PDB file of C-alpha atoms in Angstrom:
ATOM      1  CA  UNK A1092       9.351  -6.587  -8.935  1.00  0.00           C
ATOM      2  CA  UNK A1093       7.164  -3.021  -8.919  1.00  0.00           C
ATOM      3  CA  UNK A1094       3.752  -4.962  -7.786  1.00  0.00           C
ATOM      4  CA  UNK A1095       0.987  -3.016  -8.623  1.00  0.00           C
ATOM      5  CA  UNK A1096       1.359   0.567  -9.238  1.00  0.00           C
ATOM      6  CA  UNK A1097      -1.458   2.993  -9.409  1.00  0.00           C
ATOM      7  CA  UNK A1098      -0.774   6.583 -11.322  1.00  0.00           C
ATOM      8  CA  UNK A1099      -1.712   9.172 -10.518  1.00  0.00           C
ATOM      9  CA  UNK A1100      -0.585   9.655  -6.821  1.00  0.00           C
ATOM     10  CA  UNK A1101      -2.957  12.720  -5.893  1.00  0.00           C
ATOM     11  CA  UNK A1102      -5.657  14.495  -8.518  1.00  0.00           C
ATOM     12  CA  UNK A1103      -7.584  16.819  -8.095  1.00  0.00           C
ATOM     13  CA  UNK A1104     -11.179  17.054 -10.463  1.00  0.00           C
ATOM     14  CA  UNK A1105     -13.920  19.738 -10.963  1.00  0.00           C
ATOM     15  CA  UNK A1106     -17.244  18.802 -10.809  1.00  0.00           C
ATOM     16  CA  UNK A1107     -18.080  17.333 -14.487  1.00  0.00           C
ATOM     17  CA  UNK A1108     -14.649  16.266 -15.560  1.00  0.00           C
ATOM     18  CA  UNK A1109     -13.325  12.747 -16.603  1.00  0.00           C
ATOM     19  CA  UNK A1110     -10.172  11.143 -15.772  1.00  0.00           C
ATOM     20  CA  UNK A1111      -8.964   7.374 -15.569  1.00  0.00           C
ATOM     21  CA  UNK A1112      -6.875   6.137 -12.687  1.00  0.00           C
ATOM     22  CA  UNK A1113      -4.378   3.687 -13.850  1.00  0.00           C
ATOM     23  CA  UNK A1114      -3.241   0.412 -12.205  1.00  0.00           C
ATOM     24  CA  UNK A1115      -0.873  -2.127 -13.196  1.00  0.00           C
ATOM     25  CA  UNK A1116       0.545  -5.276 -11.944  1.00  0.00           C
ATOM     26  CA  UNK A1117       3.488  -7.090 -13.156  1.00  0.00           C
ATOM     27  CA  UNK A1118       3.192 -10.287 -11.001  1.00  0.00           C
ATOM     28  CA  UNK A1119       1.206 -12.306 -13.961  1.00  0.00           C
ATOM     29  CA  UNK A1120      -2.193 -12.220 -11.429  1.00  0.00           C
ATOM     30  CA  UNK A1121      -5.491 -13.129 -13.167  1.00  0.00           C
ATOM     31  CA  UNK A1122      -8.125 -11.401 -10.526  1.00  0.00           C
ATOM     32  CA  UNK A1123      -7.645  -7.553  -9.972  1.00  0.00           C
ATOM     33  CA  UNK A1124      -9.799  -4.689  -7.706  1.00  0.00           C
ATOM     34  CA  UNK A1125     -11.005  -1.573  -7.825  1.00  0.00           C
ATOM     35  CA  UNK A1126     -11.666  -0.124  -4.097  1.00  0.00           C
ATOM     36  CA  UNK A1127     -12.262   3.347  -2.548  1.00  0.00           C
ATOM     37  CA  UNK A1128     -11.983   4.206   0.780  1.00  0.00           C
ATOM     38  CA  UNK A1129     -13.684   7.259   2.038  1.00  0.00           C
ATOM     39  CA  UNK A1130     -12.480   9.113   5.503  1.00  0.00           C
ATOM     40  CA  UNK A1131     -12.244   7.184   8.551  1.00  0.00           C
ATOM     41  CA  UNK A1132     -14.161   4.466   6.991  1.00  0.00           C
ATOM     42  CA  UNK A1133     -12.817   1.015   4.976  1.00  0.00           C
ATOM     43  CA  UNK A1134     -12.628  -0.166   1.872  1.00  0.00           C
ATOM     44  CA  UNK A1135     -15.526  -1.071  -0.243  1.00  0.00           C
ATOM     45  CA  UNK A1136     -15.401  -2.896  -3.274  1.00  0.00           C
ATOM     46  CA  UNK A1137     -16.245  -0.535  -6.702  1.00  0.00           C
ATOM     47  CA  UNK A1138     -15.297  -3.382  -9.480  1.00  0.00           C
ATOM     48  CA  UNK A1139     -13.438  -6.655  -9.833  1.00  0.00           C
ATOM     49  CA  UNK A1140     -11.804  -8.512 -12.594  1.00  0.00           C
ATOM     50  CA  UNK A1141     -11.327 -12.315 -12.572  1.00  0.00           C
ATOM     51  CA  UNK A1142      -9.622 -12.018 -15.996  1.00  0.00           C
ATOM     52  CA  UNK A1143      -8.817 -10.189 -19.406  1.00  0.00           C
ATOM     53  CA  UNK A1144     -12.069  -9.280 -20.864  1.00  0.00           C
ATOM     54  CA  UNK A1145     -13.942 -10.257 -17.745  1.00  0.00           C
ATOM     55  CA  UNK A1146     -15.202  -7.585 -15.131  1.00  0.00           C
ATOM     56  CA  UNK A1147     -18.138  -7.419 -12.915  1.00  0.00           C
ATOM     57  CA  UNK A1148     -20.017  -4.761 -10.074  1.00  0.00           C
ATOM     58  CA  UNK A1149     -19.163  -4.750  -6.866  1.00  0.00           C
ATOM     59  CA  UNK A1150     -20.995  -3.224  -4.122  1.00  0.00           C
ATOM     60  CA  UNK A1151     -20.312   0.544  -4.939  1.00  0.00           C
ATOM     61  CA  UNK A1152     -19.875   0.585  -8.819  1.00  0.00           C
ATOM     62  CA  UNK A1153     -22.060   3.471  -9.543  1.00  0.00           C
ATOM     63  CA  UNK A1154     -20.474   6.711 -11.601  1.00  0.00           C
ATOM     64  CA  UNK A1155     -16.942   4.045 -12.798  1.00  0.00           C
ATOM     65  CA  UNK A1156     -16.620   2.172 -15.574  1.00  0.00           C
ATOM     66  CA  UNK A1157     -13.674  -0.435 -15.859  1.00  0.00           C
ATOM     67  CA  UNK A1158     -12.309  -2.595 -18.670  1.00  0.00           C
ATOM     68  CA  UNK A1159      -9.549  -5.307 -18.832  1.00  0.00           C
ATOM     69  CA  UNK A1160      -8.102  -5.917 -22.184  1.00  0.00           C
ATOM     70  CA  UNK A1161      -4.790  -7.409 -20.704  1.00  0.00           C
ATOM     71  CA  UNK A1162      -3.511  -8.913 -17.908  1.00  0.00           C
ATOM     72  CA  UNK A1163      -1.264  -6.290 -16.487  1.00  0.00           C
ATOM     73  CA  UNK A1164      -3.772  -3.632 -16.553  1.00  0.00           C
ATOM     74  CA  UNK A1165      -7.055  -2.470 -14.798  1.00  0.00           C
ATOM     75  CA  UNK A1166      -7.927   1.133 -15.725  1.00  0.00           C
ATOM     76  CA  UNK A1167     -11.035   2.817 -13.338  1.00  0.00           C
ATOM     77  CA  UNK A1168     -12.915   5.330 -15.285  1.00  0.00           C
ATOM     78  CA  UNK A1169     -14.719   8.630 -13.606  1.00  0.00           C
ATOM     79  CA  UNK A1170     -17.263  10.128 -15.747  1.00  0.00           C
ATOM     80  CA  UNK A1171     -18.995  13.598 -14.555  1.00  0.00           C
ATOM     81  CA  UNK A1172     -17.123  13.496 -11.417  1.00  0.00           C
ATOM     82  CA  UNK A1173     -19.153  14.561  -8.595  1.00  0.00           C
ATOM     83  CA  UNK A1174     -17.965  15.157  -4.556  1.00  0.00           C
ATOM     84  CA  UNK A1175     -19.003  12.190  -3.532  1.00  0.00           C
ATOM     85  CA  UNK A1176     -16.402  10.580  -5.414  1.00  0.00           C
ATOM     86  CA  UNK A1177     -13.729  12.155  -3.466  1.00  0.00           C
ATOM     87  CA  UNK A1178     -11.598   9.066  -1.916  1.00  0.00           C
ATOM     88  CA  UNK A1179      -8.984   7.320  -1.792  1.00  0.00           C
ATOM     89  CA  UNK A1180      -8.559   4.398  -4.565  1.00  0.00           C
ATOM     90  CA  UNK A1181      -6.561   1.109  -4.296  1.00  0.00           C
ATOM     91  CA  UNK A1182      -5.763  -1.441  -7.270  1.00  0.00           C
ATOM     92  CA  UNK A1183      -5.202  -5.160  -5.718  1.00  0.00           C
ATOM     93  CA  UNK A1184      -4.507  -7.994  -7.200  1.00  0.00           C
ATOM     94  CA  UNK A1185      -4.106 -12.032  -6.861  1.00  0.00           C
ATOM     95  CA  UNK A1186      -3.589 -14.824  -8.181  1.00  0.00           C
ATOM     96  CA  UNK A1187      -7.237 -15.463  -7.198  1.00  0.00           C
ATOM     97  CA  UNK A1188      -6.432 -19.055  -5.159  1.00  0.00           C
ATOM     98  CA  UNK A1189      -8.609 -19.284  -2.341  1.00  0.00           C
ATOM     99  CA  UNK A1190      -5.019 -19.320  -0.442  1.00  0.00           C
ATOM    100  CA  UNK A1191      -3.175 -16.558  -2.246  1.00  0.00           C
ATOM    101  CA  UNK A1192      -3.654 -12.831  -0.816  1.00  0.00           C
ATOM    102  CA  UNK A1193      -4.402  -9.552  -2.341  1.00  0.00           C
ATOM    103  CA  UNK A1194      -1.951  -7.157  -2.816  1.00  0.00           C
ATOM    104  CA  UNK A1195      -2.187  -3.793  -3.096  1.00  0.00           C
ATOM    105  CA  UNK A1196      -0.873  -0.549  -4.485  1.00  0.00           C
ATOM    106  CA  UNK A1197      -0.357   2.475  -3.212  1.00  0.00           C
ATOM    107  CA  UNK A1198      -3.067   4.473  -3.791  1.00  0.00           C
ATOM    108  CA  UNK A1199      -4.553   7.358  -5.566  1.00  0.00           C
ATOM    109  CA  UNK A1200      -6.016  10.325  -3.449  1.00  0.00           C
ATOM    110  CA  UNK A1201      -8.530  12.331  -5.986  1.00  0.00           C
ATOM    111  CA  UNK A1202     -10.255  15.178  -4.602  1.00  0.00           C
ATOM    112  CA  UNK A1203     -13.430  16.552  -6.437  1.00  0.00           C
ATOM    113  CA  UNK A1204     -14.093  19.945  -6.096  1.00  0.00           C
TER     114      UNK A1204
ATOM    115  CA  UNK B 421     -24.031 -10.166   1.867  1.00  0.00           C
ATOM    116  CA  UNK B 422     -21.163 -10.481   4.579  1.00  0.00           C
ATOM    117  CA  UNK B 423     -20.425  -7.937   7.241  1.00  0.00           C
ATOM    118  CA  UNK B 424     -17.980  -7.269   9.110  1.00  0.00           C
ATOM    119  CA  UNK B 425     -17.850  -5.020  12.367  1.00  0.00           C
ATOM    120  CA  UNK B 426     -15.344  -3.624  14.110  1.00  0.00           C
ATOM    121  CA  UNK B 427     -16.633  -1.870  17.270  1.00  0.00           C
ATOM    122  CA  UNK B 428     -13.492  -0.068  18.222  1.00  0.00           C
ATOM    123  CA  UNK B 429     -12.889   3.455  16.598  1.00  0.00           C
ATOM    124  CA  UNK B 430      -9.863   4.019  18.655  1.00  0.00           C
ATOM    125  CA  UNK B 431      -7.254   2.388  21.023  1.00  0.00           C
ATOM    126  CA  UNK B 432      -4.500   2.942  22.765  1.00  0.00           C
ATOM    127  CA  UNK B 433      -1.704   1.118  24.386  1.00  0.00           C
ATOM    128  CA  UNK B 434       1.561   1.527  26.106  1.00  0.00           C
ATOM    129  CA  UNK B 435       4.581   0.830  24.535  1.00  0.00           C
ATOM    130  CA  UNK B 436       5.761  -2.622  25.413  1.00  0.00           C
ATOM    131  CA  UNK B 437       2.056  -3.436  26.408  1.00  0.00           C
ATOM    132  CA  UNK B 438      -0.392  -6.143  24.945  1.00  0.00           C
ATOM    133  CA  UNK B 439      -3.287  -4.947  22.995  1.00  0.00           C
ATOM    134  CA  UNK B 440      -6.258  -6.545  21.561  1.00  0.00           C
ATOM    135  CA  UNK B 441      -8.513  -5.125  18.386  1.00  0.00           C
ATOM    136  CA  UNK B 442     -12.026  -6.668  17.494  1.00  0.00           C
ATOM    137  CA  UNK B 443     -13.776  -8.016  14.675  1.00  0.00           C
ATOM    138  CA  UNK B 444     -16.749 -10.219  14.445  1.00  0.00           C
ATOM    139  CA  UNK B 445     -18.615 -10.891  10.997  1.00  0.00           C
ATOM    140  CA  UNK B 446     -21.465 -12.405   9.563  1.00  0.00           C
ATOM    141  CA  UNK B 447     -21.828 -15.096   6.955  1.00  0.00           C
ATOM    142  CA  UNK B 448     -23.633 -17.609   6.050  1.00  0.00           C
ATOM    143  CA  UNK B 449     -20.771 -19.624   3.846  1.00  0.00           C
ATOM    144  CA  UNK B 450     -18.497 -22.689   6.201  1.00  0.00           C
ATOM    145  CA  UNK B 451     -15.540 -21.732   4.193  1.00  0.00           C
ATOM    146  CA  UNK B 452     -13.951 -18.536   3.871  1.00  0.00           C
ATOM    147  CA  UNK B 453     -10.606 -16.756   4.981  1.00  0.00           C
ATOM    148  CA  UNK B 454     -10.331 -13.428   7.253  1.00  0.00           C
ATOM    149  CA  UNK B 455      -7.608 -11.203   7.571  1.00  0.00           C
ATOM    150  CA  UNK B 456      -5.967  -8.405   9.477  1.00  0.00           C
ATOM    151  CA  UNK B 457      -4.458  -5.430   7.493  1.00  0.00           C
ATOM    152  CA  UNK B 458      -2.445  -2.592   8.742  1.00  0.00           C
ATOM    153  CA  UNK B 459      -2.766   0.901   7.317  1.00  0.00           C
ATOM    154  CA  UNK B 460      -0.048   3.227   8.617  1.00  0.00           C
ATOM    155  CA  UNK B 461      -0.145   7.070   7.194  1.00  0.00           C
ATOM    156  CA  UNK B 462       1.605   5.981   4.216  1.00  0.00           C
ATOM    157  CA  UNK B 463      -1.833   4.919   3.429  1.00  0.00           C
ATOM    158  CA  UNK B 464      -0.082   1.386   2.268  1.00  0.00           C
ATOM    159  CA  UNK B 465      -2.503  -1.676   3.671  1.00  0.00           C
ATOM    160  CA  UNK B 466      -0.296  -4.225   4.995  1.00  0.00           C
ATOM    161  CA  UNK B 467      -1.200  -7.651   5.278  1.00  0.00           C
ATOM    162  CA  UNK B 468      -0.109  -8.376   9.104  1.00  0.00           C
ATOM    163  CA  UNK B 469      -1.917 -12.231   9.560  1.00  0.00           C
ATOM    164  CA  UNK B 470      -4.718 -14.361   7.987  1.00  0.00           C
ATOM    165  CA  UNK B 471      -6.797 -17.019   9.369  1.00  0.00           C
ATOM    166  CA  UNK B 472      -8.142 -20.015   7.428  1.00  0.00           C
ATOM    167  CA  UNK B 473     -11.802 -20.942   8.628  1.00  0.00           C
ATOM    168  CA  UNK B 474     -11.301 -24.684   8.127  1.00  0.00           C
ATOM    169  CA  UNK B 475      -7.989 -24.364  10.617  1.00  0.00           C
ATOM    170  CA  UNK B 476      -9.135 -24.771  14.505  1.00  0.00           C
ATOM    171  CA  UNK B 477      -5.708 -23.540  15.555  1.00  0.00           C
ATOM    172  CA  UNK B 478      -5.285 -19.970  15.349  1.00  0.00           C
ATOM    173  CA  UNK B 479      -2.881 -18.052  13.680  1.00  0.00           C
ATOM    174  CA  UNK B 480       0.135 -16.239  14.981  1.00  0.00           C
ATOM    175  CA  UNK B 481       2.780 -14.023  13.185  1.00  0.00           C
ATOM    176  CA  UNK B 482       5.617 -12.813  15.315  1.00  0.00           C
ATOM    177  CA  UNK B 483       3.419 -11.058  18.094  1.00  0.00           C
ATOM    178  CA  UNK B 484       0.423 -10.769  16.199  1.00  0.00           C
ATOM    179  CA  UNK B 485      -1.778 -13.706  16.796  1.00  0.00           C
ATOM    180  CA  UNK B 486      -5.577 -13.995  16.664  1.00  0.00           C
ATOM    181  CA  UNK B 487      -8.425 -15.804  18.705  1.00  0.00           C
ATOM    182  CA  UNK B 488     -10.628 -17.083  16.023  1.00  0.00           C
ATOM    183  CA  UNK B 489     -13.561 -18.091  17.788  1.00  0.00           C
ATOM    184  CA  UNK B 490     -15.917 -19.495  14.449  1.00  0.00           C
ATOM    185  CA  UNK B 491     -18.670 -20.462  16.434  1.00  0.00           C
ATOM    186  CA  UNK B 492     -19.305 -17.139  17.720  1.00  0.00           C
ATOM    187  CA  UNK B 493     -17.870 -15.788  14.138  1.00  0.00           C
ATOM    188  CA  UNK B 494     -15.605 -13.305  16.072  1.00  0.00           C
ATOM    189  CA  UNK B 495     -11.810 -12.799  15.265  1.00  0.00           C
ATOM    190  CA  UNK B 496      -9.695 -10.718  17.160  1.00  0.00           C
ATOM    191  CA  UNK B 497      -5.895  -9.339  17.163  1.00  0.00           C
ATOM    192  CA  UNK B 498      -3.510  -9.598  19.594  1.00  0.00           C
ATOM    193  CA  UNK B 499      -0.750  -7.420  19.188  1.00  0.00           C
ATOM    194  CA  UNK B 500       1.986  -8.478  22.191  1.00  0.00           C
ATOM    195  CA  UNK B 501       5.221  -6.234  22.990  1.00  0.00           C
ATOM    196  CA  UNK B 502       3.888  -3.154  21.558  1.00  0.00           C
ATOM    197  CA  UNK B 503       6.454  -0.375  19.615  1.00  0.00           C
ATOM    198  CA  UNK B 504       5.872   2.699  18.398  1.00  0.00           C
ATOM    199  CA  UNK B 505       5.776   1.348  14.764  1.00  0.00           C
ATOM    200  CA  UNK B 506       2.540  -0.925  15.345  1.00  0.00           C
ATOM    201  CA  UNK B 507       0.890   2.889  15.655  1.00  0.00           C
ATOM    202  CA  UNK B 508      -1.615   2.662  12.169  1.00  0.00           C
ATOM    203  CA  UNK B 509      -5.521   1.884  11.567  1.00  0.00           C
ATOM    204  CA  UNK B 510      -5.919  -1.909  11.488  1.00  0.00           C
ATOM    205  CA  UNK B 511      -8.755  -3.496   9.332  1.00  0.00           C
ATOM    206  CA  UNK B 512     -10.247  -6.761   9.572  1.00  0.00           C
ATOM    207  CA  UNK B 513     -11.350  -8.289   6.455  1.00  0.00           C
ATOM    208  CA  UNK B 514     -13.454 -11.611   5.141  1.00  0.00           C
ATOM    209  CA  UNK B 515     -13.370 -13.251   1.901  1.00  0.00           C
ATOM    210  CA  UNK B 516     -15.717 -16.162   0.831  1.00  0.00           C
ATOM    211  CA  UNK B 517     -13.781 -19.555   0.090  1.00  0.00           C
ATOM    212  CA  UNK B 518     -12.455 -21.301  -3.611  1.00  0.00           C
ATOM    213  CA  UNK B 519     -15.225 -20.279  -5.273  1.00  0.00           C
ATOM    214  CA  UNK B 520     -16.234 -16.774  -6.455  1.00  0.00           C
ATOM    215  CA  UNK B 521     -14.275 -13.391  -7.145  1.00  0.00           C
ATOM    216  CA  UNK B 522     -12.260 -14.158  -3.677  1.00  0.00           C
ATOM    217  CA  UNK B 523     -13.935 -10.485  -2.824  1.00  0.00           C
ATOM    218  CA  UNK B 524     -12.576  -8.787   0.089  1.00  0.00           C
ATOM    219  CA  UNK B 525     -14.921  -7.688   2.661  1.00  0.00           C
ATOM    220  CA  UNK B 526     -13.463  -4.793   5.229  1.00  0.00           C
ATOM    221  CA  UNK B 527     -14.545  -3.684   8.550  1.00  0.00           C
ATOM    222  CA  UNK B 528     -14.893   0.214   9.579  1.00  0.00           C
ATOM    223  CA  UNK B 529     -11.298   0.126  11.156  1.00  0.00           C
ATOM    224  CA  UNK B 530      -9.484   1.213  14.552  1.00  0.00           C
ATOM    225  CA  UNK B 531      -6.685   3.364  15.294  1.00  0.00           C
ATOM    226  CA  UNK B 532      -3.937   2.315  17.159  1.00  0.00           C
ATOM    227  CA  UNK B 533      -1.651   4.851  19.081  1.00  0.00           C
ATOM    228  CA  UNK B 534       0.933   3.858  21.245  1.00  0.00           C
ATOM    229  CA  UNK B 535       2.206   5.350  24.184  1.00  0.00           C
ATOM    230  CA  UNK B 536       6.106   5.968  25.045  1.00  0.00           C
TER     231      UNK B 536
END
């Protein structure tokens, strides 16, 4: 079982460019998550999924877009990246029981520069 | 919105010693879950214990175990027995009950060291 995966591992953008940080989870989970964590600091909440074709803001959503057309996968899209959006991002997932926790990949450090 | 704080930046501990980390939050919901992670500098978060709001007794993992206190909405870690591989940044998180996104709220975090 791989979990979820996120690709890539480390980017690095110039101010303006576009990329999409992949995540994928092979453990049949309906609810996925987008967060960024910034230095020192946790992580905050950027978008959440509760199923395919379903996605909503969370409490930092602002220069992302996200869209889930399958189960398995929950792609974050940077437009126009700017510095601020230099973090670290994390894909969860779960089953989305009150019960059941998150887990989480491994991360994707993208500098902007 | 929930918070949750976490008013230790940094502590340390000796090896073999008992440590306890912080956390109180703030809600307005009766049911909800909270939860300790551990980052190490893999940068992998680490589920190390959760705590069910409904459940007066608290929970324990190995030596990890919490004092939930809900009254007070506080929930702190207990790490017993120390070793050089509890050494990471541990967050406390909240997330609402059955209903919802099952969101996941974090707190600023605090670093661990341990002392040989």
């Amino acid at each position: 079982n791989a979990g979820v995966t996120q690709t890539p591992k480390f980017r690095i953008l110039k101010i303006g460019q576009s990329m999409t940080l992949q995540c994928t989870q092979d453990m049949n989970h309906n609810y996925m998550y987008w967060y960024r964590q910034d230095p020192g600091m946790g992580l905050k909440l950027i978008y959440y999924s509760v199923g395919a074709g379903i996605t909503d803001k969370g409490e930092v959503p602002n220069g992302y877009n996200v869209s889930r057309s399958t189960t398995e996968d929950f792609p974050l899209r940077l437009e126009l990246a700017a510095p601020s959006q230099t973090s670290v991002y994390f894909c969860a997932s779960s089953y989305g029981k009150a019960s059941y926790e998150q887990y989480f990949g491994p991360g994707t450090r993208l500098t902007v520069t | 919105a929930q918070t949750v704080t976490q008013s230790q930046p940094e502590m340390s501990v000796q090896e073999a010693e008992t440590v306890t980390l912080s956390c109180t939050y703030d809600t307005s919901e009766s049911d909800y879950y909270l939860f300790w992670y551990k980052q190490p500098p893999s940068r992998q978060m680490i589920l190390v214990i959760r705590q069910e709001a409904y459940k007066q007794q608290n929970a324990t993992e190995n030596r990890f175990s919490v004092n939930f206190q809900k009254a007070a909405k506080s929930f702190s870690l207990k790490i017993s027995d120390s070793q050089l591989g509890d050494a990471a940044m541990y967050f406390c998180a909240y997330r609402g009950g059955i209903q919802g996104a099952q969101k996941l709220v974090f707190g600023q975090g605090t670093r661990l060291t341990i002392n040989p």
